[in-house]
Short mmCIF file of C-alpha atoms in Angstrom, two decimals:
data_model
loop_
_atom_site.label_atom_id
_atom_site.label_comp_id
_atom_site.label_asym_id
_atom_site.label_seq_id
_atom_site.Cartn_x
_atom_site.Cartn_y
_atom_site.Cartn_z
CA MET C 1 -35.24 41.66 -35.64
CA ILE C 2 -34.13 40.17 -38.95
CA VAL C 3 -30.49 40.41 -37.81
CA SER C 4 -31.33 38.75 -34.48
CA CYS C 5 -33.12 35.83 -36.08
CA SER C 6 -30.27 35.18 -38.47
CA LYS C 7 -27.64 35.03 -35.75
CA LYS C 8 -24.98 32.47 -36.65
CA GLN C 9 -24.91 29.20 -34.83
CA ASP C 10 -21.88 28.48 -32.58
CA LYS C 11 -19.10 26.95 -34.63
CA ILE C 12 -15.58 25.81 -33.70
CA LEU C 13 -12.62 23.96 -35.13
CA PRO C 14 -11.39 20.67 -33.53
CA GLU C 15 -8.39 21.17 -31.26
CA ALA C 16 -5.33 19.08 -30.44
CA LYS C 17 -5.24 18.29 -26.71
CA ASN C 18 -3.73 15.86 -24.23
CA LEU C 19 -6.67 13.64 -23.30
CA VAL C 20 -7.15 11.50 -20.19
CA GLU C 21 -9.99 9.00 -19.87
CA SER C 22 -10.99 8.02 -16.33
CA VAL C 23 -13.66 6.28 -14.26
CA TYR C 24 -15.22 8.14 -11.36
CA SER C 25 -15.55 6.53 -7.93
CA SER C 26 -16.46 7.47 -4.39
CA VAL C 27 -13.70 6.99 -1.81
CA THR C 28 -13.52 5.83 1.81
CA ILE C 29 -10.26 5.57 3.76
CA GLN C 30 -9.75 2.49 5.96
CA PRO C 31 -6.78 1.14 7.96
CA ASP C 32 -4.99 -1.74 6.31
CA GLY C 33 -5.86 -5.12 7.83
CA LEU C 34 -8.93 -3.72 9.59
CA TYR C 35 -10.95 -6.51 11.21
CA GLU C 36 -13.73 -6.89 13.74
CA VAL C 37 -13.01 -8.80 16.93
CA PHE C 38 -15.45 -11.56 17.95
CA ALA C 39 -15.56 -13.76 21.03
CA ILE C 40 -15.76 -17.53 20.52
CA VAL C 41 -17.49 -17.96 23.89
CA SER C 42 -20.46 -16.20 25.49
CA GLY C 43 -20.47 -14.48 28.85
CA ILE C 44 -20.34 -11.08 30.56
CA LEU C 45 -17.78 -8.45 29.59
CA ASP C 46 -15.60 -8.01 32.67
CA LYS C 47 -13.09 -5.41 31.46
CA ASN C 48 -11.85 -3.63 28.34
CA LEU C 49 -8.08 -3.81 28.77
CA LYS C 50 -7.49 -1.13 26.09
CA THR C 51 -9.24 2.11 25.17
CA GLU C 52 -10.11 3.43 21.73
CA GLY C 53 -7.04 4.91 20.07
CA ASP C 54 -4.56 2.75 22.00
CA LEU C 55 -1.79 0.95 20.16
CA ILE C 56 -1.83 -2.83 20.59
CA SER C 57 0.64 -5.61 19.82
CA ILE C 58 -0.07 -9.04 18.41
CA ASN C 59 -1.32 -11.47 21.10
CA GLU C 60 -1.70 -8.61 23.61
CA PRO C 61 -4.85 -8.95 25.78
CA LEU C 62 -7.73 -6.71 24.69
CA ILE C 63 -10.93 -7.83 26.43
CA LYS C 64 -11.71 -10.05 29.43
CA ILE C 65 -14.96 -12.02 29.66
CA ILE C 66 -16.52 -13.75 32.69
CA ASN C 67 -18.28 -17.13 32.48
CA ASN C 68 -18.20 -19.66 35.33
CA ALA C 69 -19.57 -22.63 33.35
CA PRO C 70 -16.32 -23.42 31.45
CA ILE C 71 -14.35 -23.17 34.70
CA LEU C 72 -16.61 -25.79 36.29
CA ASN C 73 -16.36 -27.87 33.12
CA THR C 74 -12.57 -27.73 33.40
CA GLN C 75 -12.69 -28.91 37.01
CA ASN C 76 -15.00 -31.79 36.06
CA ALA C 77 -12.75 -32.69 33.12
CA LYS C 78 -9.75 -32.78 35.45
CA LEU C 79 -11.56 -35.13 37.87
CA ALA C 80 -12.52 -37.39 34.95
CA LEU C 81 -8.92 -37.43 33.77
CA GLU C 82 -7.63 -38.38 37.22
CA LEU C 83 -10.17 -41.22 37.40
CA ALA C 84 -9.18 -42.48 33.94
CA GLU C 85 -5.49 -42.39 34.89
CA ASN C 86 -6.19 -44.26 38.14
CA ASN C 87 -8.25 -46.91 36.36
CA TYR C 88 -5.52 -47.45 33.82
CA SER C 89 -2.35 -47.45 35.91
CA GLY C 90 -3.17 -46.45 39.49
CA SER C 91 -3.40 -48.49 42.69
CA ALA C 92 -7.01 -49.37 41.93
CA ALA C 93 -6.18 -50.45 38.37
CA ILE C 94 -8.86 -52.63 36.82
CA LEU C 95 -6.23 -54.38 34.70
CA GLU C 96 -4.40 -55.55 37.80
CA GLY C 97 -7.51 -57.40 39.01
CA ILE C 98 -7.97 -59.09 35.63
CA GLN C 99 -4.27 -60.04 35.54
CA ASN C 100 -4.63 -61.75 38.92
CA GLU C 101 -7.56 -63.73 37.55
CA ILE C 102 -5.42 -64.72 34.54
CA ASN C 103 -2.57 -65.88 36.80
CA THR C 104 -5.00 -68.07 38.76
CA ALA C 105 -6.51 -69.40 35.54
CA ILE C 106 -3.05 -70.29 34.23
CA LEU C 107 -2.30 -72.34 37.34
CA LYS C 108 -5.64 -74.15 37.08
CA TYR C 109 -5.12 -74.73 33.37
CA LYS C 110 -1.68 -76.25 33.98
CA ASN C 111 -3.03 -78.47 36.73
CA ASP C 112 -6.03 -79.62 34.67
CA SER C 113 -3.73 -80.17 31.70
CA ILE C 114 -1.41 -82.44 33.72
CA ASN C 115 -4.36 -84.41 35.15
CA PHE C 116 -5.97 -84.80 31.73
CA PHE C 117 -2.88 -86.02 29.89
CA ARG C 118 -2.03 -88.37 32.77
CA GLN C 119 -5.55 -89.83 32.67
CA GLN C 120 -5.33 -90.03 28.88
CA ASN C 121 -2.16 -92.14 29.10
CA LEU C 122 -3.86 -94.45 31.59
CA TRP C 123 -6.94 -94.72 29.42
CA ASN C 124 -4.79 -95.58 26.40
CA GLN C 125 -3.48 -98.48 28.52
CA GLN C 126 -7.11 -99.30 29.40
CA ILE C 127 -6.51 -98.36 33.00
CA GLY C 128 -9.17 -96.40 34.88
CA SER C 129 -12.78 -95.64 34.08
CA LYS C 130 -14.28 -93.74 31.15
CA THR C 131 -15.98 -91.37 33.60
CA ASP C 132 -12.66 -90.27 35.13
CA TYR C 133 -11.23 -89.69 31.65
CA ASP C 134 -14.23 -87.63 30.49
CA THR C 135 -14.25 -85.56 33.69
CA LYS C 136 -10.59 -84.62 33.46
CA LYS C 137 -10.94 -83.85 29.77
CA LEU C 138 -13.87 -81.54 30.47
CA ASN C 139 -11.98 -79.77 33.25
CA TYR C 140 -9.03 -79.28 30.91
CA GLN C 141 -11.23 -77.76 28.15
CA LEU C 142 -13.05 -75.50 30.63
CA SER C 143 -9.75 -74.25 32.01
CA PHE C 144 -8.47 -73.51 28.52
CA ASN C 145 -11.65 -71.65 27.55
CA ASN C 146 -11.68 -69.66 30.79
CA LEU C 147 -8.04 -68.63 30.30
CA SER C 148 -8.78 -67.50 26.73
CA LEU C 149 -11.80 -65.48 27.88
CA LEU C 150 -9.78 -63.75 30.59
CA GLN C 151 -6.97 -62.91 28.17
CA ASN C 152 -9.49 -61.41 25.72
CA LYS C 153 -11.15 -59.54 28.58
CA TYR C 154 -7.76 -58.12 29.59
CA ASN C 155 -6.98 -56.92 26.05
CA ASN C 156 -10.45 -55.42 25.51
CA THR C 157 -10.41 -53.71 28.88
CA LYS C 158 -6.92 -52.34 28.25
CA ASN C 159 -8.02 -50.88 24.90
CA ALA C 160 -11.15 -49.39 26.46
CA LEU C 161 -9.20 -47.83 29.33
CA GLU C 162 -6.59 -46.41 26.95
CA THR C 163 -9.36 -44.87 24.83
CA ALA C 164 -11.10 -43.46 27.90
CA LEU C 165 -7.79 -41.99 29.11
CA LYS C 166 -7.09 -40.32 25.77
CA GLN C 167 -10.63 -38.93 25.63
CA ALA C 168 -10.30 -37.58 29.17
CA GLN C 169 -6.97 -35.95 28.24
CA ASN C 170 -8.52 -34.36 25.14
CA ASN C 171 -11.56 -33.13 27.08
CA TYR C 172 -9.34 -31.60 29.73
CA GLN C 173 -7.14 -29.85 27.15
CA THR C 174 -10.24 -28.55 25.33
CA SER C 175 -11.70 -27.20 28.56
CA LEU C 176 -8.40 -25.45 29.33
CA ILE C 177 -8.46 -23.80 25.89
CA ASN C 178 -12.05 -22.66 26.48
CA THR C 179 -11.07 -20.95 29.72
CA LYS C 180 -8.22 -19.16 27.93
CA ASP C 181 -10.69 -17.90 25.31
CA PHE C 182 -12.21 -15.62 27.96
CA THR C 183 -9.26 -13.29 27.46
CA ILE C 184 -9.44 -12.00 23.88
CA THR C 185 -6.13 -10.96 22.30
CA SER C 186 -5.17 -8.98 19.22
CA LYS C 187 -4.29 -10.82 16.02
CA VAL C 188 -2.20 -7.94 14.60
CA ASN C 189 0.10 -5.10 15.57
CA GLY C 190 -2.02 -1.96 15.21
CA LYS C 191 -4.50 0.36 16.85
CA VAL C 192 -7.84 -0.12 18.61
CA TYR C 193 -10.27 1.92 16.50
CA ALA C 194 -13.53 0.98 18.24
CA LEU C 195 -14.88 -0.81 21.31
CA TYR C 196 -18.53 -1.80 21.03
CA LYS C 197 -19.26 -3.16 24.53
CA GLU C 198 -18.95 -1.82 28.07
CA PRO C 199 -18.22 -3.82 31.26
CA GLY C 200 -21.30 -5.63 32.49
CA GLU C 201 -22.85 -6.11 29.04
CA ILE C 202 -23.69 -9.54 27.67
CA VAL C 203 -21.23 -10.94 25.12
CA THR C 204 -22.33 -13.32 22.36
CA ILE C 205 -20.37 -14.97 19.58
CA GLN C 206 -22.50 -13.23 16.92
CA GLU C 207 -21.71 -9.61 17.88
CA PRO C 208 -18.37 -7.83 17.27
CA LEU C 209 -16.62 -6.49 20.37
CA ALA C 210 -13.97 -4.25 18.83
CA SER C 211 -12.34 -3.07 15.62
CA ILE C 212 -8.55 -3.26 15.13
CA GLY C 213 -6.33 -2.31 12.19
CA SER C 214 -2.97 -0.92 11.19
CA SER C 215 -1.94 2.33 12.84
CA THR C 216 0.37 3.43 10.02
CA SER C 217 -0.84 1.89 6.76
CA PHE C 218 -4.14 2.90 5.14
CA ILE C 219 -5.97 1.72 2.03
CA ILE C 220 -8.37 3.54 -0.29
CA GLU C 221 -11.71 1.78 -0.79
CA LEU C 222 -13.44 2.68 -4.05
CA LEU C 223 -16.92 1.72 -5.24
CA VAL C 224 -16.97 1.26 -9.02
CA ASP C 225 -20.19 1.01 -11.02
CA GLU C 226 -20.75 -2.34 -12.72
CA VAL C 227 -20.72 -0.71 -16.18
CA ASP C 228 -17.13 0.45 -15.58
CA ILE C 229 -15.60 -2.46 -13.64
CA VAL C 230 -14.47 -4.33 -16.78
CA ARG C 231 -12.15 -1.42 -17.58
CA ILE C 232 -10.41 -1.50 -14.21
CA SER C 233 -7.17 -3.43 -13.71
CA LYS C 234 -4.44 -3.59 -11.08
CA ASN C 235 -1.74 -0.90 -11.00
CA GLN C 236 -3.88 1.69 -12.79
CA GLU C 237 -3.23 5.25 -11.60
CA VAL C 238 -5.78 6.86 -9.29
CA ILE C 239 -6.27 10.60 -8.63
CA ILE C 240 -7.80 11.21 -5.20
CA THR C 241 -9.32 14.20 -3.41
CA LEU C 242 -10.46 14.03 0.22
CA GLU C 243 -13.00 16.30 1.86
CA ALA C 244 -10.70 16.66 4.88
CA TYR C 245 -7.93 17.99 2.58
CA ASN C 246 -9.88 20.52 0.54
CA GLY C 247 -8.27 21.20 -2.82
CA GLU C 248 -5.28 18.89 -2.29
CA VAL C 249 -4.77 16.13 -4.84
CA PHE C 250 -3.20 12.75 -4.01
CA THR C 251 -2.16 9.90 -6.27
CA GLY C 252 -2.17 6.14 -5.88
CA ASN C 253 -2.65 2.91 -7.81
CA ILE C 254 -5.12 0.04 -7.83
CA SER C 255 -3.96 -2.84 -5.60
CA LYS C 256 -6.97 -5.17 -5.42
CA ILE C 257 -10.27 -5.79 -7.22
CA TYR C 258 -12.99 -7.73 -5.39
CA PRO C 259 -14.80 -10.09 -7.79
CA LYS C 260 -18.21 -10.11 -6.07
CA LYS C 261 -20.76 -7.42 -6.87
CA ASP C 262 -22.66 -5.71 -4.07
CA GLU C 263 -26.27 -6.31 -5.11
CA ARG C 264 -27.53 -3.51 -2.85
CA ASN C 265 -25.88 -0.70 -4.83
CA GLN C 266 -24.76 -2.53 -7.99
CA THR C 267 -21.09 -1.71 -7.43
CA PHE C 268 -17.78 -3.54 -7.07
CA LYS C 269 -15.29 -2.78 -4.31
CA VAL C 270 -11.78 -1.88 -5.43
CA GLU C 271 -8.78 -1.08 -3.24
CA ALA C 272 -5.92 1.32 -3.94
CA VAL C 273 -2.81 2.46 -2.07
CA PHE C 274 -1.36 5.96 -1.79
CA ASP C 275 1.89 6.88 -3.50
CA ASN C 276 2.49 9.49 -0.77
CA PRO C 277 -0.30 9.43 1.82
CA PRO C 278 -1.38 12.46 3.85
CA LYS C 279 0.32 12.83 7.22
CA VAL C 280 -2.91 12.32 9.17
CA LEU C 281 -5.61 9.82 8.22
CA TYR C 282 -8.65 8.46 10.05
CA PRO C 283 -10.95 5.54 9.25
CA GLY C 284 -14.02 6.64 7.34
CA LEU C 285 -12.57 9.76 5.68
CA SER C 286 -14.43 10.23 2.40
CA GLY C 287 -13.73 11.77 -0.96
CA GLU C 288 -13.70 11.19 -4.69
CA ALA C 289 -11.36 9.53 -7.13
CA ASN C 290 -10.75 9.17 -10.84
CA ILE C 291 -9.21 5.93 -12.02
CA ILE C 292 -7.06 6.61 -15.09
CA ILE C 293 -8.07 4.23 -17.87
CA ALA C 294 -5.96 5.67 -20.70
CA LYS C 295 -3.89 8.72 -21.70
CA LYS C 296 -3.07 10.17 -25.12
CA ASP C 297 -1.02 13.25 -25.99
CA HIS C 298 -1.80 15.70 -28.80
CA VAL C 299 -4.97 14.07 -30.13
CA LEU C 300 -7.74 15.75 -32.15
CA THR C 301 -10.68 16.52 -29.88
CA ILE C 302 -14.07 18.22 -29.89
CA PRO C 303 -16.33 19.17 -26.98
CA LYS C 304 -18.89 16.51 -26.10
CA GLU C 305 -21.73 19.02 -26.43
CA TYR C 306 -21.06 19.19 -30.21
CA LEU C 307 -21.79 15.48 -30.67
CA MET C 308 -25.11 14.43 -32.12
CA GLU C 309 -26.62 10.96 -31.69
CA GLY C 310 -23.41 9.74 -30.09
CA ASN C 311 -21.11 9.79 -33.14
CA LYS C 312 -22.23 12.54 -35.55
CA VAL C 313 -21.40 16.24 -35.96
CA LYS C 314 -22.94 19.08 -37.98
CA THR C 315 -20.55 20.63 -40.54
CA ASP C 316 -20.79 22.98 -43.51
CA ASP C 317 -21.34 19.87 -45.63
CA GLY C 318 -24.18 18.65 -43.42
CA ILE C 319 -24.28 16.01 -40.71
CA ILE C 320 -21.26 13.67 -40.83
CA GLY C 321 -20.51 10.49 -38.90
CA ILE C 322 -17.19 10.32 -37.04
CA SER C 323 -15.16 7.65 -35.26
CA THR C 324 -14.39 8.45 -31.60
CA GLY C 325 -11.74 7.25 -29.16
CA LEU C 326 -10.90 8.37 -25.65
CA GLN C 327 -13.26 10.69 -23.82
CA ASN C 328 -13.63 12.44 -20.51
CA MET C 329 -16.38 14.58 -19.00
CA GLU C 330 -15.78 17.44 -21.50
CA TYR C 331 -13.97 16.23 -24.60
CA VAL C 332 -13.94 13.27 -26.98
CA GLU C 333 -11.16 12.11 -29.29
CA VAL C 334 -11.86 12.18 -33.05
CA LEU C 335 -10.24 9.28 -34.90
CA SER C 336 -11.69 9.89 -38.36
CA GLY C 337 -14.48 11.66 -40.25
CA ILE C 338 -13.31 15.27 -39.87
CA THR C 339 -10.00 17.15 -39.74
CA LYS C 340 -8.63 20.03 -37.71
CA ASN C 341 -9.85 22.37 -40.48
CA THR C 342 -13.47 21.20 -40.39
CA TYR C 343 -15.85 23.63 -38.76
CA ILE C 344 -18.47 21.96 -36.62
CA TYR C 345 -21.66 23.48 -35.29
CA LYS C 346 -23.29 23.12 -31.90
CA ALA C 347 -26.47 21.10 -32.12
CA LYS C 348 -29.66 23.09 -31.67
CA ASN C 349 -31.86 22.40 -28.64
CA ASP C 350 -35.39 21.74 -29.77
#
C-alpha cells in the first residue's frame, strides 16, 4: 500500500515537433454561382420546360407562366398608341384643324391690317369719321390677338400630342416586356438543381421557382466562429474531409470572406475552392475542415494536458511560467521558460 501511494506522477521531457495551428469549421458543398430563380410577375405556372438535373444554357427558357391581364394590357396599350399616332400625324390630326384656323386668321389679320392702315392715313388727313377709325383699329387688334392665340394653341397642342405619343410608345413597350417576362430564362450556363413549383400552382414574385448553378465548378462553404474569424485571410490552406468520401483528404484555399456575421449562430461564412476536387460532387454534401493558420518546423512542444492555468507547468523546481506560441488540439509550442531537458509533470486532478 505504501508503494502504491507513492507512485510517481507522470513526467515527460518537451519534444521537438513540426506544429500546425488551424481553425476548425463545418463544411457544405455548393455549386459555384448558385442562385434562386424568381418571377417578376404573378400568375399560374403553365409548364416547367426543364427537369431537375438538366443542363441549361444562358437565356434558355426554363419556366412558362400564364396570366391574361398583361396580354389585355398590351392590347389596350397598342390601341392607345394607334390613337396617339393618329392624333399627331394621321388623317384626323388635331394639328391640321388648328393650322386651318391659323390660315384663316392670317387672311383676316392681313385684311384688317390693310383696312386699319388705310383708315389711319385718311384720318391723318382728317378724312372720315373717328368711329370708322376706331372700329378698324379694334378689328385689327382683335385679329392680331386671335392669330397669336391660335399660334400658341398650335404649339401647346403639338407639345401635348408629342408627349402623349411618347408616353403611349413607352407604355406599349413596357407592356410587351411584361408579356415576355412570363417565360423565365436562365441567367447562367449550368444545371437545374431544384424546381419548387408544379404546373397549375400559383406563382408569386416572393417565392423562388427554381435553383440553378454551375454544373462543373463547386465551392466550399465554411462557417467560422466569431472568435476565430480575425485569424482567417484569403489564400490560406484548407484541409477538407467529406462524409461522402470517408477517410479521403482534400485540400483547397480560402477564396472569399463574407463580412457580415450570422446573428443566429454567431458565425461568419467563408468560401474556399478545391485544389483538386473529387470527381463527383452534389449540392449540400457536408464535412469538416481545418483552416491552416500557421506552420512551424522543429519547434519545442509539450502536450496541452501538461499546462496549468494556461501558461504554467510543474517541474522539479516547482511551478514555472512559460511563454507559448502555436498550438493545435494536442500540443502547444514553448517559446521560453523551460528547455528540452526540463522534466514536466502532469497536473493532478483534484
